[in-house]
Coordinates of C-alpha atoms in Angstrom, one line a residue:
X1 CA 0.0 0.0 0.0
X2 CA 1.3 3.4 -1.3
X3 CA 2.1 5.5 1.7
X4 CA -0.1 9.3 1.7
X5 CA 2.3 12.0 0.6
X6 CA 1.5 13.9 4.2
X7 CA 0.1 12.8 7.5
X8 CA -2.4 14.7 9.7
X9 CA -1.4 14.7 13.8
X10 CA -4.1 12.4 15.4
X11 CA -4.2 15.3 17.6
X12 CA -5.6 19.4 17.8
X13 CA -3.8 22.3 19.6
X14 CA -3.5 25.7 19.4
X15 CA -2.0 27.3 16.4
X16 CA -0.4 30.7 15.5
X17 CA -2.3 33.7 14.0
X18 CA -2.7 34.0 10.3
X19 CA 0.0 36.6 8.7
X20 CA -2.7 38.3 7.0
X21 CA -4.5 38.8 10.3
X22 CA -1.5 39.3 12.6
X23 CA -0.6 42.5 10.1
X24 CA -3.9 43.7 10.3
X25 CA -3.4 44.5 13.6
X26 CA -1.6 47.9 14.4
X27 CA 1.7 47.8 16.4
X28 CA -0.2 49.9 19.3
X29 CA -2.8 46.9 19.4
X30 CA 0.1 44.4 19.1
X31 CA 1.7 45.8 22.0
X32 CA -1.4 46.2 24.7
X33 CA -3.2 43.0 23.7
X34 CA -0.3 40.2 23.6
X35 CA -1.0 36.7 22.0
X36 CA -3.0 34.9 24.6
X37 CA -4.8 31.7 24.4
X38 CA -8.3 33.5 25.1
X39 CA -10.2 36.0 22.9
X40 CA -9.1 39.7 23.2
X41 CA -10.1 42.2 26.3
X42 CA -11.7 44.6 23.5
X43 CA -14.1 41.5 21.8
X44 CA -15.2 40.0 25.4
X45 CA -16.1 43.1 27.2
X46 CA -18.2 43.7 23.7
X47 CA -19.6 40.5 24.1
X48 CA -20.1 40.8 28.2
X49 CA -21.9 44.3 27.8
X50 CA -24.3 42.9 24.7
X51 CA -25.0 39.7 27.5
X52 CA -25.7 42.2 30.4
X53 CA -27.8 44.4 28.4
X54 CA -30.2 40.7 27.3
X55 CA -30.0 40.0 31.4
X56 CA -31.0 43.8 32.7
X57 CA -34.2 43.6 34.2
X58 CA -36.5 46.9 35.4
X59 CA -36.2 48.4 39.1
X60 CA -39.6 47.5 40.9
X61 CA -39.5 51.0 42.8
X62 CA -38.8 52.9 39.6
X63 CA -41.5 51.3 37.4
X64 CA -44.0 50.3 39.9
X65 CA -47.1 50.1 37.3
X66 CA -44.8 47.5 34.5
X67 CA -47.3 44.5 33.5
X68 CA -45.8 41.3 33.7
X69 CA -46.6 40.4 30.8
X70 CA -47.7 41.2 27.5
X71 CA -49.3 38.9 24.8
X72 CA -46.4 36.2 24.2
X73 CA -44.0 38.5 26.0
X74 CA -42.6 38.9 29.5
X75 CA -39.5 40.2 31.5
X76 CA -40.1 43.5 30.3
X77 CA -37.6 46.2 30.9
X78 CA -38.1 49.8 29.6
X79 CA -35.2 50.5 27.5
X80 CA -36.1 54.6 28.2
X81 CA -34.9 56.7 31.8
X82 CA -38.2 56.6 33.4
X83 CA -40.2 59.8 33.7
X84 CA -43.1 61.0 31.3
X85 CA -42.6 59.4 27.8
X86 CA -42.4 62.1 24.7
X87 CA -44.4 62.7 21.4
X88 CA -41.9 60.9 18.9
X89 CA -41.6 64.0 16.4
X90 CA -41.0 61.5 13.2
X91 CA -44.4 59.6 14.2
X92 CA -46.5 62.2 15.8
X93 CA -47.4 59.5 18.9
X94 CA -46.1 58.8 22.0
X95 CA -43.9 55.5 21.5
X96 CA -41.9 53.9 24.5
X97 CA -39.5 51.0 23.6
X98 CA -39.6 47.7 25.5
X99 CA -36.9 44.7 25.7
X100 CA -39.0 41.4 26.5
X101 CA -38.4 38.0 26.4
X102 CA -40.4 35.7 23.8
X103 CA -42.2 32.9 26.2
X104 CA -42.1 30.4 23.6
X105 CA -38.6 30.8 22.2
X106 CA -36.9 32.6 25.0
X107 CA -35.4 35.0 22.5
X108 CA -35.5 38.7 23.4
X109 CA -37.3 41.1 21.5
X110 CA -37.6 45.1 21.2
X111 CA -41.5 45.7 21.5
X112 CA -42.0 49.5 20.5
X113 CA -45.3 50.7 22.3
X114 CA -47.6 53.0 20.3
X115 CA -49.2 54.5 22.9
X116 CA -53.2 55.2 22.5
X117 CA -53.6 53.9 19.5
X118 CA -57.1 51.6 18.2
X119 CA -56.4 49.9 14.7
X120 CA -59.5 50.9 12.6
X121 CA -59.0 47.6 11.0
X122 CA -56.7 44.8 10.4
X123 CA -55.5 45.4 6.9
X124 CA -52.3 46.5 8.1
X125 CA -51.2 43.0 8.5
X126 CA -50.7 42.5 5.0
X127 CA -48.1 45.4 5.4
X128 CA -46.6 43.9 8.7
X129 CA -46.7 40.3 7.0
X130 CA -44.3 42.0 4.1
X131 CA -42.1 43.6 6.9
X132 CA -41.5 40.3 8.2
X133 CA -40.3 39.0 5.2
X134 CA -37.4 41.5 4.4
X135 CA -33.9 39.7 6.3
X136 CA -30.7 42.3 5.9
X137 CA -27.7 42.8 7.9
X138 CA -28.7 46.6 7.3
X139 CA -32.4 46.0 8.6
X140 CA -34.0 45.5 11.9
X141 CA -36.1 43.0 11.4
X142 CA -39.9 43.9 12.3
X143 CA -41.6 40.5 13.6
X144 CA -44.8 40.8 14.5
X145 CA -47.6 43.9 15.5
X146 CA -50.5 43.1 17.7
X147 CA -53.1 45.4 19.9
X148 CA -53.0 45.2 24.0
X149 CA -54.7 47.1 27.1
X150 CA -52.3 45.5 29.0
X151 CA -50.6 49.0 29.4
X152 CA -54.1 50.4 31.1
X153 CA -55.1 52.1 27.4
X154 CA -55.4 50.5 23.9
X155 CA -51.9 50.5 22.4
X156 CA -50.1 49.0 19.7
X157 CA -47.2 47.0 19.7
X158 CA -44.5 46.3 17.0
X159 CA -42.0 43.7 18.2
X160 CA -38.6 44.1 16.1
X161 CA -35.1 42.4 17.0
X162 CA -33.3 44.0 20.0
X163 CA -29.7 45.3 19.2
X164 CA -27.7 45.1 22.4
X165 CA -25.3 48.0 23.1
X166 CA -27.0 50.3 20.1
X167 CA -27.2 54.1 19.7
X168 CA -28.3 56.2 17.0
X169 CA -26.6 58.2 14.3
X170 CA -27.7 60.9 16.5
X171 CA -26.0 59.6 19.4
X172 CA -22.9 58.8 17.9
X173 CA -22.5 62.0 15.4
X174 CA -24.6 64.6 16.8
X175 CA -25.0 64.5 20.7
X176 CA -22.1 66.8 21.3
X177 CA -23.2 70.5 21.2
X178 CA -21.3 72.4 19.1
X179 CA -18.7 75.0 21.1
X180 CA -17.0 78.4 20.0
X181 CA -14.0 79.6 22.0
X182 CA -14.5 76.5 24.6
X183 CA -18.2 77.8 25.4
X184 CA -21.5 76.4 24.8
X185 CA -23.6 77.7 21.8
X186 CA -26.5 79.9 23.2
X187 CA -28.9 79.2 20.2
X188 CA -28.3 75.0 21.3
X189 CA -31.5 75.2 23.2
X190 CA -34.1 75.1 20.9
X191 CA -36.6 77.0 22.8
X192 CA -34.3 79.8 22.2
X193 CA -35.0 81.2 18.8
X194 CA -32.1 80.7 16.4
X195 CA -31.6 84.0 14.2
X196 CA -30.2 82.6 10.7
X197 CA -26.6 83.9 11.1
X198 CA -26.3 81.6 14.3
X199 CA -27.5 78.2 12.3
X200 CA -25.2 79.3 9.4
X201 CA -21.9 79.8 11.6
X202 CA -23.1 76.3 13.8
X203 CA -22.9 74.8 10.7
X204 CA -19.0 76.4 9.8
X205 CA -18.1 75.6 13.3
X206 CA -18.3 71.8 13.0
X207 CA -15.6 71.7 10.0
X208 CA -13.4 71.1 13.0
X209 CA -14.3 67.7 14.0
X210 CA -15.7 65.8 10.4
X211 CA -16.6 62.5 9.5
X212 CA -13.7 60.2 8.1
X213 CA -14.9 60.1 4.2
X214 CA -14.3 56.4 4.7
X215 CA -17.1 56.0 7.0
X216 CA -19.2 57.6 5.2
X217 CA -19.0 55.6 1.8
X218 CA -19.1 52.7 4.4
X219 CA -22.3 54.0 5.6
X220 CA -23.7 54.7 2.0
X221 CA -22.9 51.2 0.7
X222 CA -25.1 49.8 4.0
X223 CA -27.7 51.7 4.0
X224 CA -27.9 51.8 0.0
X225 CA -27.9 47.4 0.3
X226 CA -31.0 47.6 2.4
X227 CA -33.1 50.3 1.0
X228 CA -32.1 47.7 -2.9
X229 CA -33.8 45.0 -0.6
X230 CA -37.1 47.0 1.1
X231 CA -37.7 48.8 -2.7
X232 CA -36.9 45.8 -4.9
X233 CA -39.6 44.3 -2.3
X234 CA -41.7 46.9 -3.3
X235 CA -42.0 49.1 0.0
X236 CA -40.3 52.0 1.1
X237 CA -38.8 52.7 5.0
X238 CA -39.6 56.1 5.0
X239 CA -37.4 56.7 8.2
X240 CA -33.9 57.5 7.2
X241 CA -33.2 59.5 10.0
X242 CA -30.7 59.9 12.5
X243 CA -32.9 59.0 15.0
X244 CA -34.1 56.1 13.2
X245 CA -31.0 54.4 11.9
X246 CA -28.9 52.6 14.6
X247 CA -25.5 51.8 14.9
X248 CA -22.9 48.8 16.5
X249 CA -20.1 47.9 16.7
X250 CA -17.4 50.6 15.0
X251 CA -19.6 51.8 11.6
X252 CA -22.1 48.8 11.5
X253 CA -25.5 50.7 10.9
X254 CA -29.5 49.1 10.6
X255 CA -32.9 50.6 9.7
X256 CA -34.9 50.9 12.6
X257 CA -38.8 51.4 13.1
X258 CA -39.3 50.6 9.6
X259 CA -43.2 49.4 9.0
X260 CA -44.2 52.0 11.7
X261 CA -46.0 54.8 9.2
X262 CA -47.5 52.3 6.8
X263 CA -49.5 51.3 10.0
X264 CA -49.7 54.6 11.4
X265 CA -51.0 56.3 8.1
X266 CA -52.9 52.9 6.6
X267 CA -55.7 53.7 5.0
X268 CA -58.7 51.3 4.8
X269 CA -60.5 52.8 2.2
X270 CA -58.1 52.4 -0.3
X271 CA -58.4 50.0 -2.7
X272 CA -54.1 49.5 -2.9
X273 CA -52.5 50.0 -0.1
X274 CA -49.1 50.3 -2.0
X275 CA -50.3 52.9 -4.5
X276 CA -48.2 55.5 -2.5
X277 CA -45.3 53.2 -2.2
X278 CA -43.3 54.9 -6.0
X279 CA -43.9 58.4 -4.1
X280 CA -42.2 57.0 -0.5
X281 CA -39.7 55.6 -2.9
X282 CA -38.5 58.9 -3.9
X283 CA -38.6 60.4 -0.2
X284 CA -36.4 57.6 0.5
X285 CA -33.4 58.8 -1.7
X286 CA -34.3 62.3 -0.5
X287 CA -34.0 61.1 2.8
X288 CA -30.6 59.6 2.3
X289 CA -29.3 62.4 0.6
X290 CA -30.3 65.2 4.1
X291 CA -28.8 62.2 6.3
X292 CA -25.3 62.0 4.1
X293 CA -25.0 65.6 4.1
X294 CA -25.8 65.7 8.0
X295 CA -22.9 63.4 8.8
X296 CA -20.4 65.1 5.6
X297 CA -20.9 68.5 7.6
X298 CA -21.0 66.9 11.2
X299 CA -24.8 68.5 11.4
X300 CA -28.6 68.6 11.8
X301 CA -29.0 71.7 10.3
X302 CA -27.0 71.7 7.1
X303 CA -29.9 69.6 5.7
X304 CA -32.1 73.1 6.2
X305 CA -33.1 75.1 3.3
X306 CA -31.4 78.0 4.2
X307 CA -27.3 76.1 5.1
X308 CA -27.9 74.0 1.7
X309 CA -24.8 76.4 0.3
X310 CA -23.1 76.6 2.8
X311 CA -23.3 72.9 3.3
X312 CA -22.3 71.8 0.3
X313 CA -19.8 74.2 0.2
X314 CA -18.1 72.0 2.8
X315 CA -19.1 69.2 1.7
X316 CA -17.0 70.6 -1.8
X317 CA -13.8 71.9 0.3
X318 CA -13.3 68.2 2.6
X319 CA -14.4 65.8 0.4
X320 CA -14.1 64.3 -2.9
X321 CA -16.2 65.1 -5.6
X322 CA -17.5 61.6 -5.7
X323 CA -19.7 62.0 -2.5
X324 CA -20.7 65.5 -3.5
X325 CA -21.8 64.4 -6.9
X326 CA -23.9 61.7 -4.8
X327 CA -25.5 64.0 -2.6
X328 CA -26.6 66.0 -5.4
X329 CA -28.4 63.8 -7.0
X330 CA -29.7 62.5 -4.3
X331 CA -31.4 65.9 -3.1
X332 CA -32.0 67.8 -6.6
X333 CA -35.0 66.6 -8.1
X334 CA -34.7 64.6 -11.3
X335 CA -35.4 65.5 -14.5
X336 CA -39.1 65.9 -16.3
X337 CA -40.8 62.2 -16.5
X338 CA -38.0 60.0 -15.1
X339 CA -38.3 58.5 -11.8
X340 CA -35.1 58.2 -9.2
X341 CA -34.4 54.7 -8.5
X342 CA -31.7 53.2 -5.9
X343 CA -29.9 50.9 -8.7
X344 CA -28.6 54.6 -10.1
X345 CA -26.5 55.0 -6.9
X346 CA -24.9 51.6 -7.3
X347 CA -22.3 52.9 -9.9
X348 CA -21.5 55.8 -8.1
X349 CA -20.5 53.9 -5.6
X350 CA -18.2 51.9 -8.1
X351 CA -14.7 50.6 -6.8
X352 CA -15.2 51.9 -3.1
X353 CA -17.7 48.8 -2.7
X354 CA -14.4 46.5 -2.9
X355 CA -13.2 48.7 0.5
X356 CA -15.9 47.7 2.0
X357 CA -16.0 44.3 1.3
X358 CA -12.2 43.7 1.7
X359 CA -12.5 45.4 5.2
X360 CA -15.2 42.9 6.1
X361 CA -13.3 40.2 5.1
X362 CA -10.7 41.0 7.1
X363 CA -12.9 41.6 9.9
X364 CA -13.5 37.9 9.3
X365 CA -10.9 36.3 9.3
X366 CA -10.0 37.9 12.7
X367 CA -13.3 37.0 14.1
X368 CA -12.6 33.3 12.9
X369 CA -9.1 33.6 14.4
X370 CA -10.2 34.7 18.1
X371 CA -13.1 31.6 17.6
X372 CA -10.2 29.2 17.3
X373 CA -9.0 29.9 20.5
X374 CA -12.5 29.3 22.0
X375 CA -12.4 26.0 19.6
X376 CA -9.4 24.9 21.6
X377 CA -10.5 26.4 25.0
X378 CA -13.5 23.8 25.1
X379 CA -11.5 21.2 24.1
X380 CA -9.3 22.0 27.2
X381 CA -12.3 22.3 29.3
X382 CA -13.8 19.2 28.8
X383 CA -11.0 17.7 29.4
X384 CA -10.6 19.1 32.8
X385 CA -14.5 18.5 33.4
X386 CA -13.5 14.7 32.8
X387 CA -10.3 15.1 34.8
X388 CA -12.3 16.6 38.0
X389 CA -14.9 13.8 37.5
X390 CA -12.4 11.0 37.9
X391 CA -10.0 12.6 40.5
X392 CA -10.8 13.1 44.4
X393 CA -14.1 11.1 43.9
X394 CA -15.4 10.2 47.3
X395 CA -16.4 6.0 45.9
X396 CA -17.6 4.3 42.5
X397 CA -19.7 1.5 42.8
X398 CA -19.3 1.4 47.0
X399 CA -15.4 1.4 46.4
X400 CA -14.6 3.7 48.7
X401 CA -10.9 4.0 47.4
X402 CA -11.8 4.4 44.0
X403 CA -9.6 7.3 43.2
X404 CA -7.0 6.7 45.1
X405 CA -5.9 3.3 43.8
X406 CA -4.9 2.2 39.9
X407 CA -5.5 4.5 37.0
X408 CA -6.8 7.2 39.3
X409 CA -3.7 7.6 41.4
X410 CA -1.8 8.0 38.7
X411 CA -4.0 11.5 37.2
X412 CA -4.1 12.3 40.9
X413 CA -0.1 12.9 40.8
X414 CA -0.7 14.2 37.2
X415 CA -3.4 16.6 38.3
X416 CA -0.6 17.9 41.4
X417 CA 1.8 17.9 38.7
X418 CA -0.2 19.9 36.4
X419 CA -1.8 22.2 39.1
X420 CA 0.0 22.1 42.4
X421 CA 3.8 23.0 41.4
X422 CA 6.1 25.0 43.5
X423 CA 9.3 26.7 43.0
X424 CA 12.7 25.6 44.3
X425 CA 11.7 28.2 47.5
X426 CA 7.6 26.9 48.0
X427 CA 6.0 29.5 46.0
X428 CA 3.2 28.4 43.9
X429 CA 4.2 28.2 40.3
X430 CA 1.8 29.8 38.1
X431 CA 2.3 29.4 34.3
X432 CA -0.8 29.3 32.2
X433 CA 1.5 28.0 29.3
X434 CA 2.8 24.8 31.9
X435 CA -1.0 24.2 32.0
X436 CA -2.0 24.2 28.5
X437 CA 1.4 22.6 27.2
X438 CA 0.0 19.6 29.7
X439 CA -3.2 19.5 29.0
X440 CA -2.8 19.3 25.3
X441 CA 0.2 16.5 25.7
X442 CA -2.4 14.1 27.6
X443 CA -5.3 14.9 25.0
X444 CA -2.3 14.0 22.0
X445 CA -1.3 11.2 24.1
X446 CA 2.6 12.1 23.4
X447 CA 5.1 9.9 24.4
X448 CA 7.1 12.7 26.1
X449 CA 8.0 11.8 29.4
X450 CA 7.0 13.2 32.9
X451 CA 8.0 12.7 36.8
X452 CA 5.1 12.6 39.1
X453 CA 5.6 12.5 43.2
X454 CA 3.3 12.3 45.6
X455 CA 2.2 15.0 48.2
X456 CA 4.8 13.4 51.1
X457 CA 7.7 13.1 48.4
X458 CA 7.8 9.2 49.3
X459 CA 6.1 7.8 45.6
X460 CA 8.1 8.8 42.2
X461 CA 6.8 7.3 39.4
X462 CA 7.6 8.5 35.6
X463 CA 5.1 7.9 32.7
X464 CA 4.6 9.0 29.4
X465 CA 1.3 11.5 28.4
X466 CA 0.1 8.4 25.9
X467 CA 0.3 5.7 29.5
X468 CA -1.5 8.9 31.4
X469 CA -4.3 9.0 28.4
X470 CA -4.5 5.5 28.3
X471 CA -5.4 6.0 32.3
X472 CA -7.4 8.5 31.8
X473 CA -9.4 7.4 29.3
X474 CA -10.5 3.7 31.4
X475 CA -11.2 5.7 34.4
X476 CA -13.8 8.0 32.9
X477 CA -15.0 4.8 31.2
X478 CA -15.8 3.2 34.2
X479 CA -17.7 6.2 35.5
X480 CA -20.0 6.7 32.2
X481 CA -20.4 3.2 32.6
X482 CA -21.7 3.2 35.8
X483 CA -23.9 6.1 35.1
X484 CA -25.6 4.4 32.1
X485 CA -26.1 1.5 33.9
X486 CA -27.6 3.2 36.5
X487 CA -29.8 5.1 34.5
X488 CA -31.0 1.8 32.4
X489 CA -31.5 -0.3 36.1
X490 CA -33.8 3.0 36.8
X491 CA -35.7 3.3 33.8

């Protein structure tokens, strides 16, 4: 028989990082997060605060009058400072967002509560029902709508998918008021009227502090994917607003409350409900084009009438003519008899979409390389779990000395070995590389040898990892065996 030109270990361990990766990394980064064996400090405590946020649960004392439970839903927990909700300005209702927990699937939800609001009648749900339908990375996904007095009035509820650790564009872009000479502007509180001289130089004053003009194509090649998917779908979001679009992670951005005006402005008389749907079309793109020029001049108020030459006048001296050409066509109406669609912003986009998706490639690859450590980290951990089953186990089958005879002494010395070294001068030896190099020699079985003494120094035996396997694996043998025979005398 021909021998196989290579041979693959009967064995897994930890490998190196990918070149490719390892250079994507900056030398800063490099530096502060050594290679480890677990997943980076910057991707757990993303993935601890998303978990937190799914666990929070409501203060009793500070939401006294919260139902327990609404339709399929419970565990509410406002996602809103409590205090008297607002009038959203975009839907002309008071709306108060809700993370719950689905009783049937135990999945968590974002139920946005139209307050005081009675369906006239249930063709909506053919609406809601195309909603549902529409999956996109750049989409919050709106599940379900149903009516409930749980609340103590008649309110509508939209359940969409909750987002853990999400802001809005507004949030992240626009929250800071803008400052002159280290003070606040006077004119930021809009009770105040705002003369037109003040909004003009608020909008110069932000030149300071603008947008990367890679995040912004980034942001126009997501946003532009989703509204292809909703209008090729034939509907229209009719929310691209910085209120309305959410954002996670570094420059990942989603759709949200999309569905909410085709129910709030549904009209039961009409014979098609998606006449209007061409019209909302075009307010889309408009849309897009006050929300690009928002976050090119850093501001809410280059996308009024009055900045839109001023605006685009910085939008001309920072940024390439690309994005300004986009803009514009975006916001200037089209010609006589042709109708705007989103496929005409495709090829303005043009080689910039190969950024994109070379950046999340990479992004990738790096995720794939942190989730081979975690591979390798439950390999390493259910080995232990075995290892702590079979060592210091009080009897097996009435054999009171079990673990400390055969087979089980020996992993007892290995687990010391392993676990319990000291330095020349008693100090515990801690070396999480001694540890894994072990662990990952008795999972291989190697035939590297080791020394094992017992606790009173008077037993030294020496064995090889594949005699210490072959020890380990009888032992937890006997145990599963003993637990399935159980279980089948039981049964």
């Amino acid at each position: 028989m021909t021998s196989p030109p290579t041979v693959t270990p009967p064995y897994t361990a930890y490998v190196a990082t990918p070149p490719r990766v390892a250079d994507a990394k900056s030398a800063a980064a490099a530096a502060t997060h050594p290679a480890s064996f677990f997943v980076s400090d910057e991707l757990r405590e993303l993935i601890l605060r998303q978990q937190n946020l799914l666990l929070m649960h409501p203060n009793p004392q500070a939401y006294p009058d919260l139902p327990n439970e609404v339709d399929n839903y419970h565990e509410l927990c406002p996602l809103e400072a409590p205090g008297q909700p607002h009038k959203s300005t975009a839907f002309g209702y008071i709306t108060t967002c809700y993370k719950a927990t689905n009783m049937k699937s135990g999945q968590c939800y974002c139920l946005r509560r139209i307050h005081g609001l009675r369906l006239a009648g249930t063709k909506c749900l053919q609406l809601v029902a195309l909603w549902s339908k529409l999956q996109h990375a750049g989409l919050v996904t709106l599940r379900e709508l149903f009516t409930t007095k749980s609340f103590g009035d008649n309110s509508v509820v939209m359940v969409y998918d909750f987002l853990p650790s999400a802001e809005t564009l507004m949030a992240r872009h626009f929250s800071q008021p803008p400052q002159l000479n280290g003070f606040l502007d006077p004119f930021q509180d809009p009770s105040i009227p705002r003369p037109y001289s003040a909004q003009k130089n608020a909008v110069l004053r932000q030149q300071s502090s603008l947008m990367p003009e890679s995040l912004i194509w980034s942001y126009v090649i997501q946003l532009t994917g989703a509204l292809r998917l909703v209008h090729g779908s034939g509907l229209a979001c009719r929310v691209l607003d910085p209120t309305k679009v959410l954002v996670t992670g570094q420059d990942r951005v989603h759709v949200n409350c999309c569905g909410v005006l085709d129910v709030l402005m549904f009209d039961n008389n009409a014979s098609n409900p998606l006449a209007m749907v061409p019209h909302y079309q075009q307010e889309d793109l408009v849309g897009l084009g006050k929300l690009l020029l928002a976050l090119s001049c850093n501001s809410v108020l280059a996308v009024q009438r009055e900045n839109f030459n001023t605006s685009i006048s910085i939008v001309e001296r920072h940024y390439s003519a690309d994005l300004k050409a986009l803009i514009m066509s975006l916001l200037l109406s089209p010609s006589a008899g042709r109708q705007r669609s989103i496929e005409d912003v495709m090829p303005m986009i043009g080689a910039r979409f190969y950024t994109q998706l070379d950046s999340a490639h990479l992004l990738a690859e790096r995720l794939e390389d942190e989730l081979a450590k975690e591979v390798q980290n439950g390999r390493l951990f259910r080995l232990l779990a075995k290892l702590s089953a079979i060592t210091e186990r009080p009897e097996l089958n009435l054999e009171g000395a079990w673990a400390e005879t055969g087979d089980r002494y020996m992993l007892k010395l290995f687990r010391d070995y392993v676990f319990h070294a000291v330095t020349d001068d008693g100090r515990p030896f801690m070396d999480m590389a001694h540890v894994v190099q072990c662990l990952n020699k008795l999972d291989a079985g190697s035939s590297d040898k080791i020394c094992l003494m017992s606790r009173d120094m008077q037993n030294v035996l020496v064995a090889t990892f594949a005699e210490l396997k072959q020890c380990f694996q009888r032992s937890f043998h006997e145990i599963f065996e003993s637990t399935m025979a159980k279980e089948s005398g039981g049964s």
